[in-house]
Amino acid sequence: MTENQSGTRSREQTGMFHRHPTNPILTAADFPQMVNSVFNPGATVFNGETLLLVRVEDRSGLSRLTVATSADGISNWTIDAKRGMFPDTNRFEEHWGIEDPRITRVGDEYLIVYTGYSSGGPLVCLASTRDFVHFERRGVLQSPEDKDAALFPTTFDGRWALIHRPASAMPGLGAHIWLSWSLDLRHFGDTSILLPARKGGWWDANKVGLGPPPLLTNEGWLICYHGVKTTVSGAIYRLGLALLDRDDPTRVLARGNEWVFGPHAPYEREGDVNDVVFPCGWILGDDGDTLRMYYGAADSVIGLATASLRGLLDHVLTHPCDNSSGEIPGLDPRTKRPT
Ligand code: BMA
C-alpha cells in the first residue's frame, strides 16, 4: 500500500509519484469567475514563481487558458481571469476553444503548443510569449485530428522536433505518438512513429499521447505519456514512462511495461470524465531530482504529484518493454531495443 489520503486502500503499488496532501490544489472554486472545471495545466517557472497555464472550461463548454501563479507551486495561487489566452473565434483553428497547453522554455521565450478545437476537429497550434500577458499566434503545426503535442527545448542539427499524436480515421489502427521535424517551427515533416500504442489488454493499448514536454536528463529525454484502456465502464487514463536518445530523439532507449500513475484518489476517479489523470506540465526542482507534476484529474480539478527523477529513471531502465510478442513495431523482441 502506498498512500491513503482518501481512507481507501490504494491499488497503486509503484509508490513513485506522491500526491500532495492538499490535493486537489486548484479547483473551479478558486477561480474568480464562474467556471465549470479547471484541468490539464501547462507548467513552467516564470519570474521565480510556478506558473500554470490552466485549461478553464466555462459553462459554454468551451475552454480557454488562464494564468495561475504561486511562490511555492502548491498554495496561495494568484489568478487573474483576464491574464491568459482566450480563443480567437475569428480563427478557424480556435472555433470551439483552446485546450491542453504544453510549455517549452527556449531562452526567455516560452513556446506554447496547445490543442485548437477547430470546426474540422482538434489540431496542434503554437503560440509564444515572453510575459504570459501578450501571446503571439504562430499558426497551426498539424492538421486534424492531432493533439497531445510539445516541442523539445533544443534543436537537433538545426531542426526542431515536435512530438504529437495524430489519430487514424481507420478503425483498429490505433492512435500512436509521432515525431516530426521542422527548420522554421512552421512547416513540419520527416514524420515517423515514436511510441506506438500496444494492442489487446495492455494498459496503453490502442491510444497513447504525450503528457508534459520531454525532460532532458543524464540518461536521455524522459517522456511521460498517457495510455488509455477501454473497459465496459469507460476509459481509464494512466501514465507510463519512456526514454529517448539525447542526440537522436527518434531512438527509444527504454519504455516501461507498467503504468506508474493512475486514477485512484476520489477526485481522479470521479468528475466530468471519470478515471482520468492527465498531466501537461512538470517542473524539476533546484535539487535536480524533485519533479513536480501538475495534472488534470477527472477533467475537473488540478492535482500535484511529486517524484524523484532518479527513481523514475531507474524504473524505466529496469522495467523494460516486454516485446516478446513482437507487438511493438520498431522494437527488437530479443534486445528490446529499436531495430
Ligand atoms: C483527451 C483530451 C484531454 C482530456 C482527456 C480525457 O482526449 O481531450 O483534454 O482530458 O481526453 O477526457
Tab-separated table of N, CA, C and O in Angstrom, residues 90-169:
chain	number	residue	atom	x	y	z
A	90	ASN	N	-12.294	34.265	-34.474
A	90	ASN	CA	-12.130	34.602	-35.892
A	90	ASN	C	-11.180	33.627	-36.584
A	90	ASN	O	-11.059	33.642	-37.800
A	91	ARG	N	-10.482	32.858	-35.793
A	91	ARG	CA	-9.557	31.877	-36.376
A	91	ARG	C	-10.250	30.525	-36.387
A	91	ARG	O	-10.729	30.066	-35.342
A	92	PHE	N	-10.248	29.886	-37.564
A	92	PHE	CA	-10.964	28.609	-37.659
A	92	PHE	C	-10.409	27.598	-36.668
A	92	PHE	O	-11.129	26.750	-36.139
A	93	GLU	N	-9.097	27.707	-36.378
A	93	GLU	CA	-8.481	26.659	-35.560
A	93	GLU	C	-8.842	26.764	-34.080
A	93	GLU	O	-8.526	25.867	-33.307
A	94	GLU	N	-9.488	27.864	-33.696
A	94	GLU	CA	-9.859	28.006	-32.286
A	94	GLU	C	-11.373	28.135	-32.124
A	94	GLU	O	-11.864	28.643	-31.114
A	95	HIS	N	-12.074	27.677	-33.127
A	95	HIS	CA	-13.527	27.865	-33.201
A	95	HIS	C	-14.250	27.396	-31.937
A	95	HIS	O	-15.156	28.058	-31.437
A	96	TRP	N	-13.840	26.226	-31.431
A	96	TRP	CA	-14.502	25.683	-30.235
A	96	TRP	C	-13.563	25.665	-29.029
A	96	TRP	O	-13.657	24.794	-28.159
A	97	GLY	N	-12.628	26.609	-29.007
A	97	GLY	CA	-11.805	26.758	-27.812
A	97	GLY	C	-10.375	26.271	-27.977
A	97	GLY	O	-9.971	25.775	-29.031
A	98	ILE	N	-9.601	26.465	-26.915
A	98	ILE	CA	-8.192	26.059	-26.890
A	98	ILE	C	-7.948	25.245	-25.621
A	98	ILE	O	-8.495	25.552	-24.557
A	99	GLU	N	-7.108	24.220	-25.735
A	99	GLU	CA	-7.017	23.219	-24.662
A	99	GLU	C	-5.585	22.714	-24.477
A	99	GLU	O	-4.763	22.805	-25.383
A	100	ASP	N	-5.307	22.178	-23.328
A	100	ASP	CA	-4.172	21.293	-23.030
A	100	ASP	C	-2.815	21.837	-23.490
A	100	ASP	O	-2.137	21.239	-24.345
A	101	PRO	N	-2.362	22.973	-22.901
A	101	PRO	CA	-1.093	23.577	-23.334
A	101	PRO	C	0.126	22.849	-22.771
A	101	PRO	O	0.108	22.365	-21.640
A	102	ARG	N	1.172	22.751	-23.588
A	102	ARG	CA	2.482	22.266	-23.116
A	102	ARG	C	3.463	23.406	-23.352
A	102	ARG	O	3.584	23.899	-24.478
A	103	ILE	N	4.185	23.803	-22.296
A	103	ILE	CA	5.067	24.972	-22.364
A	103	ILE	C	6.519	24.517	-22.422
A	103	ILE	O	6.968	23.742	-21.575
A	104	THR	N	7.253	25.029	-23.417
A	104	THR	CA	8.682	24.738	-23.546
A	104	THR	C	9.427	26.056	-23.528
A	104	THR	O	9.177	26.932	-24.363
A	105	ARG	N	10.334	26.195	-22.581
A	105	ARG	CA	11.097	27.440	-22.477
A	105	ARG	C	12.348	27.365	-23.352
A	105	ARG	O	13.125	26.401	-23.269
A	106	VAL	N	12.535	28.389	-24.175
A	106	VAL	CA	13.739	28.481	-25.003
A	106	VAL	C	14.302	29.881	-24.774
A	106	VAL	O	13.749	30.874	-25.246
A	107	GLY	N	15.391	29.983	-24.006
A	107	GLY	CA	15.908	31.297	-23.630
A	107	GLY	C	14.871	32.019	-22.788
A	107	GLY	O	14.360	31.452	-21.819
A	108	ASP	N	14.528	33.255	-23.167
A	108	ASP	CA	13.483	33.941	-22.397
A	108	ASP	C	12.141	33.923	-23.132
A	108	ASP	O	11.239	34.687	-22.819
A	109	GLU	N	12.040	33.007	-24.084
A	109	GLU	CA	10.762	32.846	-24.788
A	109	GLU	C	10.121	31.527	-24.369
A	109	GLU	O	10.810	30.530	-24.145
A	110	TYR	N	8.810	31.544	-24.281
A	110	TYR	CA	8.060	30.343	-23.909
A	110	TYR	C	7.211	29.921	-25.112
A	110	TYR	O	6.386	30.704	-25.593
A	111	LEU	N	7.469	28.723	-25.588
A	111	LEU	CA	6.718	28.193	-26.731
A	111	LEU	C	5.571	27.341	-26.188
A	111	LEU	O	5.803	26.375	-25.447
A	112	ILE	N	4.373	27.733	-26.548
A	112	ILE	CA	3.184	27.044	-26.028
A	112	ILE	C	2.526	26.270	-27.169
A	112	ILE	O	2.032	26.862	-28.135
A	113	VAL	N	2.572	24.964	-27.062
A	113	VAL	CA	1.897	24.128	-28.049
A	113	VAL	C	0.577	23.692	-27.413
A	113	VAL	O	0.560	23.160	-26.301
A	114	TYR	N	-0.516	23.960	-28.096
A	114	TYR	CA	-1.822	23.688	-27.494
A	114	TYR	C	-2.755	23.078	-28.537
A	114	TYR	O	-2.473	23.109	-29.750
A	115	THR	N	-3.841	22.519	-28.053
A	115	THR	CA	-4.839	21.956	-28.953
A	115	THR	C	-5.834	23.044	-29.315
A	115	THR	O	-6.442	23.658	-28.429
A	116	GLY	N	-5.978	23.304	-30.603
A	116	GLY	CA	-7.058	24.174	-31.062
A	116	GLY	C	-8.222	23.274	-31.453
A	116	GLY	O	-8.038	22.270	-32.129
A	117	TYR	N	-9.396	23.642	-30.980
A	117	TYR	CA	-10.575	22.835	-31.328
A	117	TYR	C	-11.231	23.503	-32.531
A	117	TYR	O	-12.067	24.381	-32.398
A	118	SER	N	-10.781	23.111	-33.704
A	118	SER	CA	-11.268	23.744	-34.934
A	118	SER	C	-12.585	23.113	-35.363
A	118	SER	O	-12.965	22.042	-34.879
A	119	SER	N	-13.254	23.775	-36.287
A	119	SER	CA	-14.513	23.210	-36.784
A	119	SER	C	-14.246	21.939	-37.585
A	119	SER	O	-15.162	21.188	-37.877
A	120	GLY	N	-12.976	21.686	-37.929
A	120	GLY	CA	-12.626	20.440	-38.608
A	120	GLY	C	-12.059	19.403	-37.668
A	120	GLY	O	-11.591	18.346	-38.126
A	121	GLY	N	-12.063	19.684	-36.375
A	121	GLY	CA	-11.538	18.736	-35.395
A	121	GLY	C	-10.339	19.306	-34.658
A	121	GLY	O	-9.815	20.358	-35.025
A	122	PRO	N	-9.866	18.610	-33.630
A	122	PRO	CA	-8.729	19.101	-32.841
A	122	PRO	C	-7.439	19.083	-33.650
A	122	PRO	O	-7.187	18.128	-34.388
A	123	LEU	N	-6.647	20.137	-33.509
A	123	LEU	CA	-5.373	20.217	-34.214
A	123	LEU	C	-4.311	20.855	-33.320
A	123	LEU	O	-4.609	21.334	-32.220
A	124	VAL	N	-3.071	20.860	-33.801
A	124	VAL	CA	-1.951	21.332	-32.983
A	124	VAL	C	-1.579	22.755	-33.392
A	124	VAL	O	-1.333	23.026	-34.573
A	125	CYS	N	-1.552	23.665	-32.411
A	125	CYS	CA	-1.242	25.080	-32.647
A	125	CYS	C	-0.042	25.494	-31.799
A	125	CYS	O	0.238	24.895	-30.753
A	126	LEU	N	0.617	26.565	-32.242
A	126	LEU	CA	1.750	27.127	-31.498
A	126	LEU	C	1.506	28.605	-31.213
A	126	LEU	O	1.044	29.350	-32.084
A	127	ALA	N	1.814	29.008	-29.975
A	127	ALA	CA	1.851	30.427	-29.621
A	127	ALA	C	3.133	30.649	-28.834
A	127	ALA	O	3.729	29.701	-28.317
A	128	SER	N	3.579	31.890	-28.773
A	128	SER	CA	4.753	32.171	-27.943
A	128	SER	C	4.497	33.413	-27.109
A	128	SER	O	3.654	34.258	-27.453
A	129	THR	N	5.226	33.501	-26.006
A	129	THR	CA	5.103	34.658	-25.123
A	129	THR	C	6.409	34.852	-24.367
A	129	THR	O	7.199	33.909	-24.212
A	130	ARG	N	6.613	36.082	-23.913
A	130	ARG	CA	7.744	36.345	-23.030
A	130	ARG	C	7.278	36.785	-21.650
A	130	ARG	O	8.079	36.873	-20.720
A	131	ASP	N	5.976	37.104	-21.547
A	131	ASP	CA	5.483	37.651	-20.274
A	131	ASP	C	4.174	37.024	-19.799
A	131	ASP	O	3.649	37.398	-18.752
A	132	PHE	N	3.615	36.124	-20.538
A	132	PHE	CA	2.330	35.499	-20.232
A	132	PHE	C	1.204	36.530	-20.112
A	132	PHE	O	0.196	36.304	-19.463
A	133	VAL	N	1.422	37.683	-20.761
A	133	VAL	CA	0.360	38.687	-20.908
A	133	VAL	C	0.029	38.825	-22.398
A	133	VAL	O	-1.141	38.805	-22.795
A	134	HIS	N	1.108	38.949	-23.189
A	134	HIS	CA	0.944	39.053	-24.637
A	134	HIS	C	1.322	37.710	-25.270
A	134	HIS	O	2.400	37.169	-24.972
A	135	PHE	N	0.447	37.211	-26.115
A	135	PHE	CA	0.669	35.911	-26.758
A	135	PHE	C	0.642	36.100	-28.267
A	135	PHE	O	-0.286	36.714	-28.801
A	136	GLU	N	1.682	35.574	-28.911
A	136	GLU	CA	1.729	35.678	-30.371
A	136	GLU	C	1.348	34.326	-30.982
A	136	GLU	O	1.996	33.311	-30.702
A	137	ARG	N	0.303	34.339	-31.809
A	137	ARG	CA	-0.085	33.116	-32.520
A	137	ARG	C	0.937	32.824	-33.612
A	137	ARG	O	1.217	33.703	-34.428
A	138	ARG	N	1.445	31.590	-33.626
A	138	ARG	CA	2.449	31.232	-34.647
A	138	ARG	C	1.902	30.209	-35.637
A	138	ARG	O	2.647	29.689	-36.457
A	139	GLY	N	0.599	29.902	-35.518
A	139	GLY	CA	-0.059	29.107	-36.543
A	139	GLY	C	-0.314	27.648	-36.187
A	139	GLY	O	0.005	27.179	-35.093
A	140	VAL	N	-0.924	26.973	-37.135
A	140	VAL	CA	-1.269	25.557	-36.992
A	140	VAL	C	-0.061	24.712	-37.404
A	140	VAL	O	0.487	24.903	-38.482
A	141	LEU	N	0.346	23.800	-36.536
A	141	LEU	CA	1.504	22.947	-36.836
A	141	LEU	C	1.111	21.602	-37.432
A	141	LEU	O	1.858	21.024	-38.210
A	142	GLN	N	-0.045	21.097	-37.023
A	142	GLN	CA	-0.501	19.795	-37.519
A	142	GLN	C	-2.009	19.843	-37.715
A	142	GLN	O	-2.731	20.398	-36.887
A	143	SER	N	-2.478	19.249	-38.798
A	143	SER	CA	-3.906	19.300	-39.125
A	143	SER	C	-4.680	18.222	-38.362
A	143	SER	O	-4.083	17.307	-37.792
A	144	PRO	N	-6.027	18.311	-38.356
A	144	PRO	CA	-6.833	17.361	-37.561
A	144	PRO	C	-6.735	15.941	-38.104
A	144	PRO	O	-6.483	15.766	-39.288
A	145	GLU	N	-7.020	14.964	-37.255
A	145	GLU	CA	-7.105	15.114	-35.820
A	145	GLU	C	-5.732	14.875	-35.248
A	145	GLU	O	-5.116	13.848	-35.518
A	146	ASP	N	-5.275	15.833	-34.460
A	146	ASP	CA	-3.941	15.727	-33.889
A	146	ASP	C	-3.915	16.545	-32.596
A	146	ASP	O	-4.473	17.648	-32.553
A	147	LYS	N	-3.291	16.012	-31.560
A	147	LYS	CA	-3.235	16.721	-30.275
A	147	LYS	C	-2.084	16.168	-29.444
A	147	LYS	O	-1.224	15.459	-29.960
A	148	ASP	N	-2.043	16.485	-28.154
A	148	ASP	CA	-1.024	15.958	-27.227
A	148	ASP	C	0.383	16.216	-27.756
A	148	ASP	O	1.208	15.297	-27.869
A	149	ALA	N	0.664	17.477	-28.062
A	149	ALA	CA	1.919	17.827	-28.729
A	149	ALA	C	2.775	18.736	-27.852
A	149	ALA	O	2.270	19.494	-27.033
A	150	ALA	N	4.098	18.631	-28.057
A	150	ALA	CA	5.043	19.510	-27.358
A	150	ALA	C	6.346	19.563	-28.132
A	150	ALA	O	6.691	18.617	-28.858
A	151	LEU	N	7.061	20.676	-27.960
A	151	LEU	CA	8.372	20.856	-28.582
A	151	LEU	C	9.474	20.520	-27.594
A	151	LEU	O	9.320	20.700	-26.377
A	152	PHE	N	10.610	20.066	-28.111
A	152	PHE	CA	11.823	19.935	-27.307
A	152	PHE	C	12.412	21.337	-27.121
A	152	PHE	O	12.275	22.188	-28.009
A	153	PRO	N	13.124	21.568	-26.022
A	153	PRO	CA	13.691	22.908	-25.789
A	153	PRO	C	14.952	23.191	-26.593
A	153	PRO	O	15.460	24.310	-26.554
A	154	THR	N	15.474	22.189	-27.287
A	154	THR	CA	16.682	22.395	-28.087
A	154	THR	C	16.414	21.912	-29.510
A	154	THR	O	15.503	21.120	-29.745
A	155	THR	N	17.252	22.392	-30.435
A	155	THR	CA	17.175	21.864	-31.798
A	155	THR	C	18.194	20.733	-31.936
A	155	THR	O	19.122	20.605	-31.111
A	156	PHE	N	18.010	19.937	-32.969
A	156	PHE	CA	18.911	18.814	-33.255
A	156	PHE	C	19.454	19.047	-34.670
A	156	PHE	O	18.662	19.016	-35.629
A	157	ASP	N	20.739	19.337	-34.766
A	157	ASP	CA	21.323	19.698	-36.064
A	157	ASP	C	20.477	20.765	-36.763
A	157	ASP	O	20.175	20.669	-37.954
A	158	GLY	N	20.049	21.754	-36.005
A	158	GLY	CA	19.314	22.884	-36.581
A	158	GLY	C	17.829	22.645	-36.791
A	158	GLY	O	17.123	23.527	-37.279
A	159	ARG	N	17.350	21.464	-36.407
A	159	ARG	CA	15.924	21.171	-36.626
A	159	ARG	C	15.181	21.064	-35.299
A	159	ARG	O	15.671	20.475	-34.332
A	160	TRP	N	13.961	21.631	-35.298
A	160	TRP	CA	13.077	21.478	-34.150
A	160	TRP	C	12.365	20.127	-34.227
A	160	TRP	O	12.055	19.665	-35.329
A	161	ALA	N	12.120	19.534	-33.076
A	161	ALA	CA	11.387	18.259	-33.046
A	161	ALA	C	10.082	18.458	-32.285
A	161	ALA	O	10.061	19.046	-31.199
A	162	LEU	N	9.014	17.982	-32.880
A	162	LEU	CA	7.675	18.078	-32.280
A	162	LEU	C	7.149	16.667	-32.035
A	162	LEU	O	7.117	15.838	-32.955
A	163	ILE	N	6.752	16.405	-30.818
A	163	ILE	CA	6.041	15.156	-30.530
A	163	ILE	C	4.548	15.460	-30.614
A	163	ILE	O	4.090	16.485	-30.107
A	164	HIS	N	3.806	14.592	-31.243
A	164	HIS	CA	2.372	14.832	-31.400
A	164	HIS	C	1.644	13.509	-31.573
A	164	HIS	O	2.267	12.453	-31.685
A	165	ARG	N	0.320	13.564	-31.589
A	165	ARG	CA	-0.473	12.334	-31.630
A	165	ARG	C	-1.619	12.462	-32.649
A	165	ARG	O	-2.738	12.822	-32.304
A	166	PRO	N	-1.298	12.156	-33.908
A	166	PRO	CA	-2.383	12.116	-34.880
A	166	PRO	C	-3.257	10.889	-34.624
A	166	PRO	O	-2.781	9.901	-34.071
A	167	ALA	N	-4.512	10.977	-34.998
A	167	ALA	CA	-5.399	9.816	-34.830
A	167	ALA	C	-5.797	9.319	-36.208
A	167	ALA	O	-6.228	10.101	-37.053
A	168	SER	N	-5.645	8.033	-36.416
A	168	SER	CA	-6.030	7.467	-37.701
A	168	SER	C	-7.542	7.374	-37.793
A	168	SER	O	-8.217	6.996	-36.838
A	169	ALA	N	-8.075	7.729	-38.969
A	169	ALA	CA	-9.520	7.620	-39.165
A	169	ALA	C	-9.924	6.164	-39.416
A	169	ALA	O	-11.097	5.815	-39.356
